Tab-separated table of C-alpha atoms and ligand atoms in Angstrom:
chain	number	residue	atom	x	y	z
A	1	MET	CA	16.975	13.546	-8.370
A	2	GLU	CA	13.356	13.658	-7.904
A	3	THR	CA	12.404	14.244	-11.855
A	4	ALA	CA	14.723	11.693	-12.784
A	5	SER	CA	12.635	9.395	-11.239
A	6	GLU	CA	9.417	10.932	-11.528
A	7	GLY	CA	10.301	10.559	-15.102
A	8	GLN	CA	10.938	7.129	-15.056
A	9	LYS	CA	7.511	6.681	-13.726
A	10	VAL	CA	5.552	8.077	-16.256
A	11	ALA	CA	8.230	6.478	-18.234
A	12	THR	CA	7.408	2.519	-17.510
A	13	GLY	CA	4.149	3.582	-16.458
A	14	GLU	CA	2.148	0.135	-15.829
A	15	VAL	CA	5.730	-1.138	-13.902
A	16	ALA	CA	4.993	0.827	-11.623
A	17	ARG	CA	1.923	-1.322	-10.162
A	18	GLY	CA	4.023	-3.671	-8.739
A	19	PHE	CA	6.443	-3.738	-6.417
A	20	ARG	CA	8.390	-1.840	-8.097
A	21	LYS	CA	6.409	1.563	-7.466
A	22	ARG	CA	8.512	3.587	-5.352
A	23	ASP	CA	6.359	3.502	-1.599
A	24	ALA	CA	6.301	-0.248	-1.842
A	25	PHE	CA	10.017	0.528	-0.361
A	26	ALA	CA	9.040	3.636	2.055
A	27	THR	CA	10.106	1.633	4.641
A	28	GLY	CA	13.099	0.275	5.731
A	29	LEU	CA	11.162	-2.977	6.301
A	30	GLY	CA	10.424	-3.068	3.302
A	31	VAL	CA	13.598	-3.037	1.237
A	32	LEU	CA	15.000	-5.276	3.875
A	33	THR	CA	12.782	-8.014	3.306
A	34	ALA	CA	12.652	-7.143	-0.351
A	35	THR	CA	16.408	-7.674	-0.528
A	36	LEU	CA	16.031	-10.760	1.774
A	37	GLY	CA	13.205	-11.774	0.115
A	38	SER	CA	15.919	-12.188	-3.264
A	39	ALA	CA	18.774	-13.224	-1.341
A	40	VAL	CA	17.157	-16.757	0.440
A	41	GLY	CA	15.846	-19.290	-1.386
A	42	LEU	CA	16.952	-22.329	-3.356
A	43	GLY	CA	20.351	-21.037	-2.694
A	44	ASN	CA	20.396	-20.986	0.907
A	45	ILE	CA	18.111	-24.460	1.130
A	46	TRP	CA	19.115	-27.153	-1.997
A	47	LYS	CA	22.208	-25.260	-3.310
A	48	PHE	CA	24.130	-24.330	-0.182
A	49	PRO	CA	24.088	-27.735	1.459
A	50	ALA	CA	24.415	-30.073	-1.992
A	51	MET	CA	27.739	-27.690	-2.379
A	52	THR	CA	29.006	-27.970	1.125
A	53	GLY	CA	28.098	-32.030	0.514
A	54	GLN	CA	30.036	-31.773	-2.671
A	55	ASN	CA	32.498	-30.013	-1.221
A	56	GLY	CA	34.257	-31.549	1.376
A	57	GLY	CA	32.054	-30.048	4.444
A	58	ALA	CA	33.488	-27.557	7.262
A	59	ALA	CA	35.957	-25.965	4.887
A	60	PHE	CA	34.864	-25.406	2.282
A	61	ILE	CA	31.934	-23.249	4.402
A	62	ILE	CA	34.870	-20.927	5.519
A	63	VAL	CA	36.032	-20.458	2.429
A	64	TYR	CA	32.442	-19.695	1.722
A	65	LEU	CA	32.329	-17.076	4.597
A	66	PHE	CA	35.270	-15.268	3.168
A	67	CYS	CA	34.061	-15.141	0.305
A	68	THR	CA	30.623	-13.638	1.983
A	69	LEU	CA	31.933	-10.847	3.484
A	70	LEU	CA	35.519	-9.576	1.419
A	71	VAL	CA	33.454	-10.244	-2.099
A	72	GLY	CA	29.891	-10.883	-1.476
A	73	LEU	CA	28.786	-7.563	0.413
A	74	PRO	CA	31.086	-4.916	-1.039
A	75	VAL	CA	29.686	-5.622	-4.171
A	76	MET	CA	26.139	-5.957	-2.587
A	77	MET	CA	26.754	-1.925	-1.366
A	78	SER	CA	27.743	-1.331	-4.429
A	79	GLU	CA	25.224	-2.260	-6.812
A	80	HIS	CA	22.482	-0.758	-3.988
A	81	MET	CA	24.391	2.585	-4.388
A	82	LEU	CA	24.470	2.457	-8.240
A	83	GLY	CA	20.767	1.384	-8.395
A	84	ARG	CA	19.956	4.597	-5.758
A	85	ARG	CA	21.692	6.874	-7.892
A	86	ALA	CA	20.479	6.159	-11.435
A	87	ARG	CA	16.711	4.878	-10.659
A	88	LYS	CA	16.861	2.840	-13.768
A	89	ASP	CA	16.893	-1.164	-14.886
A	90	ALA	CA	20.596	-2.603	-14.615
A	91	ILE	CA	21.899	-1.876	-17.943
A	92	ASN	CA	21.008	1.956	-18.202
A	93	THR	CA	21.626	2.704	-14.936
A	94	MET	CA	25.372	1.388	-16.166
A	95	ARG	CA	25.037	3.788	-19.093
A	96	ASP	CA	24.166	6.648	-17.519
A	97	LEU	CA	26.249	6.578	-14.066
A	98	ALA	CA	29.576	5.834	-16.756
A	99	PRO	CA	31.569	8.427	-18.291
A	100	ARG	CA	30.870	9.702	-22.417
A	101	ARG	CA	31.567	6.386	-24.783
A	102	GLN	CA	32.940	4.105	-21.488
A	103	PRO	CA	30.857	1.174	-22.523
A	104	TRP	CA	29.843	-0.030	-18.352
A	105	TRP	CA	26.402	-0.837	-19.866
A	106	LEU	CA	28.262	-4.116	-20.794
A	107	ILE	CA	28.327	-5.160	-17.266
A	108	GLY	CA	24.573	-4.931	-17.481
A	109	ALA	CA	23.503	-7.203	-20.197
A	110	ALA	CA	25.915	-9.673	-19.145
A	111	GLY	CA	24.105	-9.623	-15.854
A	112	GLY	CA	20.848	-9.768	-18.065
A	113	LEU	CA	22.234	-13.271	-20.105
A	114	ALA	CA	23.247	-14.828	-16.279
A	115	ALA	CA	19.780	-14.113	-15.535
A	116	PHE	CA	18.605	-16.558	-18.126
A	117	LEU	CA	21.182	-18.810	-17.520
A	118	ILE	CA	19.922	-19.096	-14.029
A	119	MET	CA	16.304	-19.034	-14.028
A	120	ALA	CA	17.002	-21.551	-16.852
A	121	PHE	CA	17.807	-24.009	-14.433
A	122	TYR	CA	16.538	-22.146	-11.012
A	123	SER	CA	13.582	-22.952	-12.699
A	124	GLU	CA	13.774	-26.145	-12.990
A	125	VAL	CA	14.967	-27.186	-9.172
A	126	ALA	CA	11.648	-25.054	-8.465
A	127	GLY	CA	9.967	-26.960	-10.392
A	128	TRP	CA	11.035	-30.061	-8.355
A	129	VAL	CA	10.167	-28.156	-5.345
A	130	PHE	CA	6.919	-27.574	-6.638
A	131	ALA	CA	6.181	-31.484	-6.725
A	132	TYR	CA	7.216	-32.490	-3.721
A	133	VAL	CA	4.934	-30.482	-2.012
A	134	PHE	CA	2.010	-32.432	-4.237
A	135	LYS	CA	4.076	-35.849	-3.747
A	136	ALA	CA	3.837	-35.237	-0.007
A	137	ALA	CA	0.750	-34.044	0.137
A	138	SER	CA	-0.511	-37.148	-1.589
A	139	GLY	CA	1.567	-38.655	1.168
A	140	SER	CA	3.728	-41.108	-0.750
A	141	ILE	CA	7.846	-40.008	-0.237
A	142	LEU	CA	7.835	-40.212	4.081
A	143	SER	CA	10.671	-42.624	4.174
A	144	THR	CA	14.443	-43.200	5.714
A	145	ASP	CA	15.699	-45.375	3.251
A	146	PRO	CA	18.310	-44.168	1.091
A	147	ALA	CA	18.044	-46.291	-2.074
A	148	THR	CA	14.137	-45.643	-1.431
A	149	ASN	CA	14.309	-41.579	-1.630
A	150	SER	CA	16.788	-41.258	-4.464
A	151	ALA	CA	14.816	-43.752	-7.006
A	152	SER	CA	11.405	-41.767	-6.090
A	153	PHE	CA	13.145	-38.469	-6.879
A	154	GLY	CA	14.884	-40.382	-9.436
A	155	ALA	CA	11.568	-41.309	-11.260
A	156	LEU	CA	10.742	-37.737	-11.193
A	157	VAL	CA	13.675	-35.886	-12.892
A	158	SER	CA	13.972	-38.695	-15.171
A	159	ASP	CA	10.732	-38.648	-16.306
A	160	PRO	CA	11.070	-35.715	-19.339
A	161	TRP	CA	7.269	-34.589	-19.361
A	162	GLN	CA	7.166	-34.496	-16.338
A	163	ALA	CA	10.616	-32.347	-15.406
A	164	LEU	CA	9.530	-29.666	-18.800
A	165	LEU	CA	5.899	-29.830	-17.278
A	166	TRP	CA	6.695	-28.881	-13.454
A	167	GLN	CA	9.403	-26.306	-15.004
A	168	TRP	CA	6.730	-24.354	-17.199
A	169	ILE	CA	4.214	-24.569	-14.392
A	170	VAL	CA	6.725	-22.511	-12.432
A	171	LEU	CA	7.271	-20.303	-15.344
A	172	ILE	CA	3.160	-19.859	-15.798
A	173	TRP	CA	3.682	-19.269	-11.772
A	174	VAL	CA	6.556	-16.017	-12.023
A	175	GLY	CA	5.102	-15.096	-14.709
A	176	ALA	CA	1.323	-14.559	-13.300
A	177	ILE	CA	2.652	-13.164	-10.560
A	178	ILE	CA	4.834	-10.387	-12.645
A	179	MET	CA	2.123	-9.617	-15.078
A	180	MET	CA	-0.751	-9.160	-11.925
A	181	GLY	CA	1.753	-6.531	-10.776
A	182	VAL	CA	1.116	-8.598	-7.566
A	183	SER	CA	4.896	-8.851	-6.733
A	184	LYS	CA	4.151	-6.845	-3.970
A	185	GLY	CA	1.789	-8.728	-2.290
A	186	ILE	CA	4.173	-11.925	-2.308
A	187	GLU	CA	6.436	-9.865	-0.868
A	188	ARG	CA	4.243	-9.064	1.862
A	189	VAL	CA	3.369	-12.670	2.533
A	190	THR	CA	7.010	-13.902	1.884
A	191	LYS	CA	7.452	-11.537	5.020
A	192	LYS	CA	5.623	-12.790	6.731
A	193	LEU	CA	6.394	-16.509	5.633
A	194	LEU	CA	9.832	-16.610	6.007
A	195	PRO	CA	10.275	-16.620	9.509
A	196	LEU	CA	7.616	-19.124	9.718
A	197	LEU	CA	10.507	-21.392	7.269
A	198	PHE	CA	13.142	-20.416	9.806
A	199	VAL	CA	11.219	-22.159	12.764
A	200	LEU	CA	10.245	-25.359	10.589
A	201	LEU	CA	14.634	-25.249	9.559
A	202	ILE	CA	15.024	-25.106	13.233
A	203	ALA	CA	13.221	-28.171	14.274
A	204	VAL	CA	14.144	-29.864	11.193
A	205	CYS	CA	17.741	-29.068	13.296
A	206	VAL	CA	16.787	-30.522	16.164
A	207	ARG	CA	15.388	-33.351	15.070
A	208	SER	CA	18.750	-34.268	12.308
A	209	LEU	CA	21.325	-33.078	15.685
A	210	THR	CA	19.111	-35.540	17.917
A	211	LEU	CA	19.728	-38.695	15.786
A	212	ASP	CA	21.325	-41.529	16.656
A	213	GLY	CA	25.117	-41.297	15.006
A	214	ALA	CA	25.033	-36.910	14.326
A	215	GLY	CA	28.265	-36.502	15.740
A	216	GLU	CA	29.422	-37.568	12.052
A	217	GLY	CA	27.659	-34.384	10.528
A	218	ILE	CA	28.354	-32.044	13.017
A	219	LYS	CA	32.096	-33.017	12.074
A	220	PHE	CA	31.743	-32.471	8.695
A	221	LEU	CA	30.495	-29.003	9.317
A	222	PHE	CA	32.709	-27.808	12.092
A	223	ASN	CA	35.808	-29.544	11.420
A	224	PRO	CA	37.861	-28.000	8.400
A	225	ASP	CA	40.187	-30.325	6.325
A	226	PHE	CA	41.570	-27.299	3.607
A	227	SER	CA	43.655	-30.917	1.935
A	228	LYS	CA	40.289	-30.599	0.191
A	229	VAL	CA	40.381	-27.033	-1.383
A	230	THR	CA	41.658	-26.222	-4.259
A	231	GLY	CA	41.606	-23.362	-6.837
A	232	PRO	CA	38.217	-24.258	-8.285
A	233	VAL	CA	37.023	-25.190	-4.685
A	234	VAL	CA	37.522	-21.713	-3.782
A	235	LEU	CA	35.968	-20.824	-7.729
A	236	ALA	CA	32.864	-23.165	-6.288
A	237	ALA	CA	32.823	-21.308	-2.887
A	238	MET	CA	32.652	-17.904	-4.453
A	239	GLY	CA	30.374	-18.638	-7.152
A	240	LEU	CA	27.670	-19.561	-4.215
A	241	ALA	CA	28.899	-16.445	-2.730
A	242	PHE	CA	27.750	-14.131	-5.153
A	243	PHE	CA	24.622	-16.506	-6.246
A	244	LYS	CA	23.347	-16.524	-2.544
A	245	LEU	CA	23.232	-12.651	-2.104
A	246	SER	CA	22.099	-12.178	-5.885
A	247	VAL	CA	24.831	-9.690	-7.141
A	248	GLY	CA	26.764	-9.386	-10.285
A	249	MET	CA	24.181	-9.706	-12.590
A	250	GLY	CA	21.903	-6.228	-11.400
A	251	THR	CA	19.984	-7.636	-9.537
A	252	MET	CA	20.809	-5.706	-6.658
A	253	ILE	CA	20.827	-2.612	-9.524
A	254	THR	CA	17.646	-2.981	-9.653
A	255	TYR	CA	16.422	-3.029	-6.283
A	256	GLY	CA	18.572	-0.536	-5.336
A	257	SER	CA	16.662	1.822	-7.696
A	258	TYR	CA	13.672	1.537	-5.267
A	259	PHE	CA	15.557	2.630	-2.357
A	260	LYS	CA	15.016	5.421	-0.825
A	261	GLU	CA	17.299	8.019	-0.662
A	262	ASP	CA	17.774	8.377	3.529
A	263	GLN	CA	18.149	4.054	3.087
A	264	ASN	CA	20.636	3.525	5.420
A	265	ILE	CA	22.731	0.769	2.614
A	266	PRO	CA	26.028	-0.169	4.997
A	267	ALA	CA	23.232	-1.414	7.338
A	268	THR	CA	20.969	-2.759	5.106
A	269	ALA	CA	23.100	-5.053	3.304
A	270	THR	CA	24.933	-6.039	6.926
A	271	LYS	CA	21.241	-7.131	7.451
A	272	VAL	CA	20.502	-9.085	4.797
A	273	MET	CA	23.965	-10.496	4.219
A	274	LEU	CA	23.691	-11.891	8.095
A	275	ALA	CA	20.295	-13.220	7.884
A	276	ASP	CA	21.025	-14.629	4.464
A	277	LEU	CA	23.931	-16.787	5.996
A	278	THR	CA	21.755	-17.553	9.338
A	279	VAL	CA	19.245	-19.726	6.636
A	280	SER	CA	22.086	-21.391	4.944
A	281	ILE	CA	23.498	-21.983	7.835
A	282	LEU	CA	20.603	-23.885	9.643
A	283	ALA	CA	19.904	-25.949	6.394
A	284	GLY	CA	23.087	-27.003	6.807
A	285	LEU	CA	22.259	-28.544	10.054
A	286	ALA	CA	18.972	-29.921	9.376
A	287	ILE	CA	20.384	-31.810	6.511
A	288	PHE	CA	24.206	-32.780	7.460
A	289	PRO	CA	23.814	-34.766	10.731
A	290	ALA	CA	20.669	-36.938	9.202
A	291	VAL	CA	23.049	-37.447	5.790
A	292	PHE	CA	25.526	-39.683	8.913
A	293	ALA	CA	22.980	-40.654	11.105
A	294	LEU	CA	21.022	-42.192	8.029
A	295	GLY	CA	23.276	-43.283	5.879
A	296	PHE	CA	22.972	-41.180	2.888
A	297	ASP	CA	25.677	-39.802	0.525
A	298	VAL	CA	26.662	-37.153	1.178
A	299	ALA	CA	28.191	-35.648	-2.203
A	300	ALA	CA	24.138	-36.783	-3.727
A	301	GLY	CA	24.485	-33.242	-4.919
A	302	PRO	CA	21.187	-31.760	-6.657
A	303	SER	CA	19.446	-34.655	-5.008
A	304	LEU	CA	20.207	-34.029	-1.754
A	305	LEU	CA	17.713	-31.892	-0.284
A	306	PHE	CA	14.924	-34.409	-2.047
A	307	GLU	CA	16.432	-37.786	-0.039
A	308	ILE	CA	17.214	-36.228	2.859
A	309	ILE	CA	14.519	-33.951	3.938
A	310	PRO	CA	11.423	-36.831	3.207
A	311	ALA	CA	13.910	-38.827	5.397
A	312	VAL	CA	14.713	-36.167	8.561
A	313	PHE	CA	10.212	-35.754	8.473
A	314	ALA	CA	9.692	-39.704	8.487
A	315	SER	CA	11.619	-39.353	11.604
A	316	MET	CA	9.415	-37.073	13.587
A	317	PRO	CA	6.150	-36.783	14.606
A	318	GLY	CA	3.393	-35.299	12.247
A	319	GLY	CA	6.098	-35.372	9.467
A	320	ASP	CA	3.679	-36.080	6.802
A	321	PHE	CA	1.974	-32.812	7.327
A	322	PHE	CA	5.015	-30.609	8.208
A	323	VAL	CA	7.022	-32.067	5.522
A	324	ILE	CA	4.020	-30.653	2.644
A	325	ILE	CA	4.650	-27.440	4.827
A	326	PHE	CA	8.597	-27.437	4.450
A	327	PHE	CA	8.199	-27.813	0.549
A	328	LEU	CA	5.339	-25.131	0.392
A	329	LEU	CA	7.810	-22.874	2.283
A	330	THR	CA	10.892	-23.325	0.459
A	331	ALA	CA	8.461	-22.892	-2.919
A	332	ILE	CA	7.609	-19.393	-1.607
A	333	ALA	CA	11.386	-18.658	-0.681
A	334	ALA	CA	12.147	-19.853	-4.168
A	335	THR	CA	9.427	-17.379	-5.538
A	336	GLY	CA	10.804	-14.642	-4.178
A	337	ALA	CA	14.056	-15.505	-5.220
A	338	MET	CA	12.674	-15.712	-8.994
A	339	ILE	CA	11.379	-12.773	-9.284
A	340	SER	CA	14.017	-10.679	-8.543
A	341	ILE	CA	15.866	-12.516	-10.969
A	342	VAL	CA	12.721	-11.750	-14.124
A	343	GLU	CA	12.654	-8.601	-13.110
A	344	VAL	CA	15.936	-7.751	-14.523
A	345	PRO	CA	15.392	-8.791	-18.151
A	346	VAL	CA	11.731	-7.498	-17.484
A	347	ALA	CA	12.703	-4.388	-16.530
A	348	PHE	CA	15.074	-3.363	-18.989
A	349	LEU	CA	12.628	-4.537	-21.261
A	350	THR	CA	9.542	-2.204	-20.557
A	351	GLU	CA	12.731	0.963	-19.542
A	352	GLN	CA	14.677	0.123	-23.244
A	353	PHE	CA	11.440	-0.679	-26.036
A	354	ARG	CA	8.719	0.696	-24.150
A	355	LEU	CA	7.414	-2.887	-23.634
A	356	SER	CA	4.370	-3.047	-21.850
A	357	ARG	CA	4.886	-5.182	-18.501
A	358	GLN	CA	3.179	-8.247	-20.099
A	359	THR	CA	4.573	-8.281	-23.634
A	360	ALA	CA	7.950	-7.926	-21.476
A	361	THR	CA	7.279	-10.459	-18.761
A	362	LEU	CA	5.675	-12.854	-22.188
A	363	LEU	CA	8.096	-12.261	-24.811
A	364	THR	CA	10.996	-13.498	-21.604
A	365	LEU	CA	9.407	-16.521	-19.992
A	366	GLY	CA	9.312	-17.297	-23.532
A	367	LEU	CA	12.328	-17.539	-23.765
A	368	LEU	CA	13.260	-18.590	-20.571
A	369	ALA	CA	10.939	-21.862	-21.443
A	370	LEU	CA	13.082	-22.578	-24.738
A	371	VAL	CA	16.616	-22.247	-22.661
A	372	GLY	CA	15.535	-23.598	-19.766
A	373	ALA	CA	14.506	-26.765	-21.468
A	374	PRO	CA	17.949	-28.424	-22.170
A	375	ALA	CA	18.085	-27.895	-18.198
A	376	ALA	CA	15.010	-29.509	-17.060
A	377	LEU	CA	15.998	-32.595	-19.999
A	378	SER	CA	19.194	-32.661	-18.287
A	379	PHE	CA	18.364	-35.600	-16.294
A	380	SER	CA	16.760	-37.923	-18.953
A	381	GLU	CA	16.547	-37.145	-22.939
A	382	LEU	CA	20.013	-35.004	-22.615
A	383	SER	CA	21.435	-36.735	-19.922
A	384	GLU	CA	24.067	-38.076	-22.302
A	385	THR	CA	24.516	-34.730	-23.704
A	386	SER	CA	27.769	-32.365	-22.345
A	387	ILE	CA	29.103	-29.551	-24.040
A	388	PHE	CA	32.544	-29.029	-21.724
A	389	GLY	CA	31.703	-31.829	-20.052
A	390	LYS	CA	29.223	-30.810	-18.395
A	391	THR	CA	25.392	-31.502	-18.890
A	392	PHE	CA	22.842	-28.581	-19.694
A	393	PHE	CA	22.061	-28.124	-16.263
A	394	ASP	CA	25.239	-28.110	-15.190
A	395	LEU	CA	26.109	-25.671	-17.522
A	396	TYR	CA	24.216	-23.437	-17.219
A	397	ASP	CA	24.861	-22.990	-13.118
A	398	TYR	CA	28.917	-22.887	-13.869
A	399	ALA	CA	28.765	-20.251	-16.770
A	400	SER	CA	26.642	-18.435	-14.646
A	401	SER	CA	27.958	-18.615	-10.645
A	402	ASN	CA	31.620	-19.577	-11.400
A	403	ILE	CA	32.151	-17.097	-15.192
A	404	LEU	CA	29.280	-14.250	-15.387
A	405	LEU	CA	28.768	-13.267	-11.968
A	406	PRO	CA	32.142	-13.242	-10.555
A	407	VAL	CA	33.074	-11.077	-13.710
A	408	GLY	CA	30.431	-9.051	-13.058
A	409	GLY	CA	31.368	-8.370	-9.776
A	410	LEU	CA	34.652	-7.818	-10.477
A	411	PHE	CA	33.457	-5.056	-12.505
A	412	ILE	CA	30.936	-3.269	-10.241
A	413	CYS	CA	34.079	-3.078	-8.041
A	414	ILE	CA	36.455	-1.693	-10.536
A	415	PHE	CA	33.497	1.302	-11.488
A	416	ILE	CA	32.974	1.762	-8.118
A	417	GLY	CA	36.552	2.322	-7.291
A	418	TRP	CA	38.408	3.873	-9.871
A	419	VAL	CA	35.643	5.255	-12.053
A	420	TRP	CA	32.908	6.849	-9.540
A	421	GLY	CA	36.081	7.464	-6.952
A	422	PHE	CA	35.472	8.237	-3.462
A	423	ASP	CA	33.338	11.344	-2.894
A	424	ASN	CA	30.878	9.958	-4.666
A	425	VAL	CA	30.637	6.437	-2.738
A	426	LYS	CA	31.083	8.657	0.076
A	427	ARG	CA	27.938	10.523	-0.446
A	428	ALA	CA	26.392	7.321	-1.488
A	429	LEU	CA	27.037	5.604	2.071
A	430	SER	CA	26.319	8.465	4.113
A	431	ASN	CA	23.124	9.672	2.945
A	432	ASP	CA	24.879	13.069	1.488
A	433	GLY	CA	26.442	13.095	5.453
A	434	ALA	CA	23.320	12.659	6.913
A	435	LEU	CA	25.407	9.363	8.470
A	436	ASN	CA	28.106	9.316	10.644
A	437	ASN	CA	29.949	6.927	8.954
A	438	GLN	CA	33.513	7.753	7.265
A	439	GLY	CA	35.127	4.585	9.273
A	440	ILE	CA	33.221	2.366	7.416
A	441	VAL	CA	33.040	4.386	4.089
A	442	ALA	CA	36.877	4.844	3.613
A	443	LEU	CA	37.309	0.731	5.000
A	444	PHE	CA	34.643	-0.163	2.340
A	445	PHE	CA	36.367	2.006	-0.584
A	446	THR	CA	39.610	0.386	0.433
A	447	VAL	CA	38.529	-3.404	0.413
A	448	VAL	CA	36.252	-2.878	-3.399
A	449	LYS	CA	38.789	-0.181	-4.802
A	450	TYR	CA	42.017	-3.147	-3.598
A	451	ILE	CA	40.973	-6.112	-2.017
A	452	THR	CA	37.761	-7.580	-3.709
A	453	PRO	CA	39.136	-6.657	-7.517
A	454	LEU	CA	41.945	-8.938	-6.709
A	455	LEU	CA	40.755	-11.573	-4.720
A	456	VAL	CA	37.764	-12.195	-7.951
A	457	LEU	CA	40.887	-11.713	-10.603
A	458	LEU	CA	42.712	-13.953	-8.250
A	459	VAL	CA	40.223	-17.061	-7.522
A	460	LEU	CA	38.571	-16.540	-11.317
A	461	LEU	CA	42.306	-17.585	-12.730
A	462	ASP	CA	43.186	-20.228	-11.060
A	463	GLY	CA	39.292	-21.846	-11.013
A	464	LEU	CA	39.501	-21.831	-14.241
A	465	ASN	CA	42.907	-23.125	-14.611
A	466	ILE	CA	44.447	-20.075	-16.290
A	467	LEU	CA	47.051	-19.271	-13.841
B	501	LIG	N1	20.085	-15.540	-4.114
B	501	LIG	C1	19.068	-16.379	-4.408
B	501	LIG	C2	19.114	-18.146	-3.655
B	501	LIG	O1	19.787	-18.335	-3.382
B	501	LIG	C3	19.239	-16.823	-6.032
B	501	LIG	C4	18.984	-15.288	-6.916
B	501	LIG	C5	18.293	-14.079	-6.654
B	501	LIG	C6	19.983	-14.757	-7.760
B	501	LIG	N2	18.519	-13.020	-7.842
B	501	LIG	C7	19.614	-13.561	-8.045
B	501	LIG	C8	21.308	-15.573	-7.613
B	501	LIG	C9	20.370	-12.902	-9.016
B	501	LIG	C10	22.029	-14.271	-8.395
B	501	LIG	C11	21.594	-13.385	-9.373
B	501	LIG	O2	18.130	-18.586	-3.816
């Protein structure tokens, strides 16, 4: 193992300068914050509320919780194990660990495609967040009026040049961080700032929950109406679980490849899952009571965050200042997540084709600007263009979260349960017997071999109307 990792270090040369350097993850806390930095992002603050609002609230959240526990968590542990064993990028990890001539590397390749599709729309939403930092700083967004806030968001996204420009700013920002090899620095910043975001979210929750008429929002969040739970809704919840924990496309394989041998994988993954859930629920508590109290549209979708957050801050002392901080911290959380997405193709290109980190990053981001443009323009020039009945923005989102990530996760589970086998899993999860966790190992193996793949398969077939 040691020779393998040394070899890779030499082969990837400057890659080792970034946060990918093994010693960046020298402490348990480093691993935890890096993994958390990938998981926590726009998924919690933007996507979770948007989807919860569109899919009926509490019942959706309950289904999402089950998916997180029975699908997201096992897949995350699986990816960490594989990455740590092979110590390679996602594609080469699968190629190395698979029996000869079996094309398991295709999982990694599908992950590469998913990375592009996700970044294509994620960078646009991040662009809106960046734009809102500046809008907030110029003092132009604070209002509790639904029509005003909706118009203000609409003006941003329906201007094609603004949409493209903000996306490019985000791509250049992420590229610069990766190229300068300062990702490690960003991880450090993230580590300090995530708790701040957490505190600010709590403050927003308190304001939101004390608004007149907040009760409706609580009911929406905690009083389930299962009549709204259809096949496509369950698939959406499962897709969100994959997206939230950054699993199903190789991000966690890549991160696992930097884990130390004595990192406790089940404990790490569980902590990440719990912390991530907490942030999502807080975002829900910050947003929904205000949605109902102030008369916003609960099913607004992508615009929900950008309409409601200014409204909550508008009714808060010091709101004009704290709203800037809120969007700034959200932008930073989004940056950590984006680095972890772009890291997948960049790691592959550097390790497979011996490209320098600079070239690989430029290539990836250039491609992303191309693939991303139709997503950026989905609210203006291309708003009438639909493929399979969806705009590019929605299509990228749907195809990645609802198809590619679940399919990736399904095959990762099949690989672990049926190809890699119990002995390998036991060694990996117990750190070669150093941890006394036979119970966890046995439970995990049963779940990952039978329950998770079956669930994912059924939800996929039902959600895509194949069943
Ligand atoms: N989990 C991140 C979020 O919620 C997004 C993300 C980062 C991601 N890396 C990923 C999603 C890999 C899927 C796969 O914002």
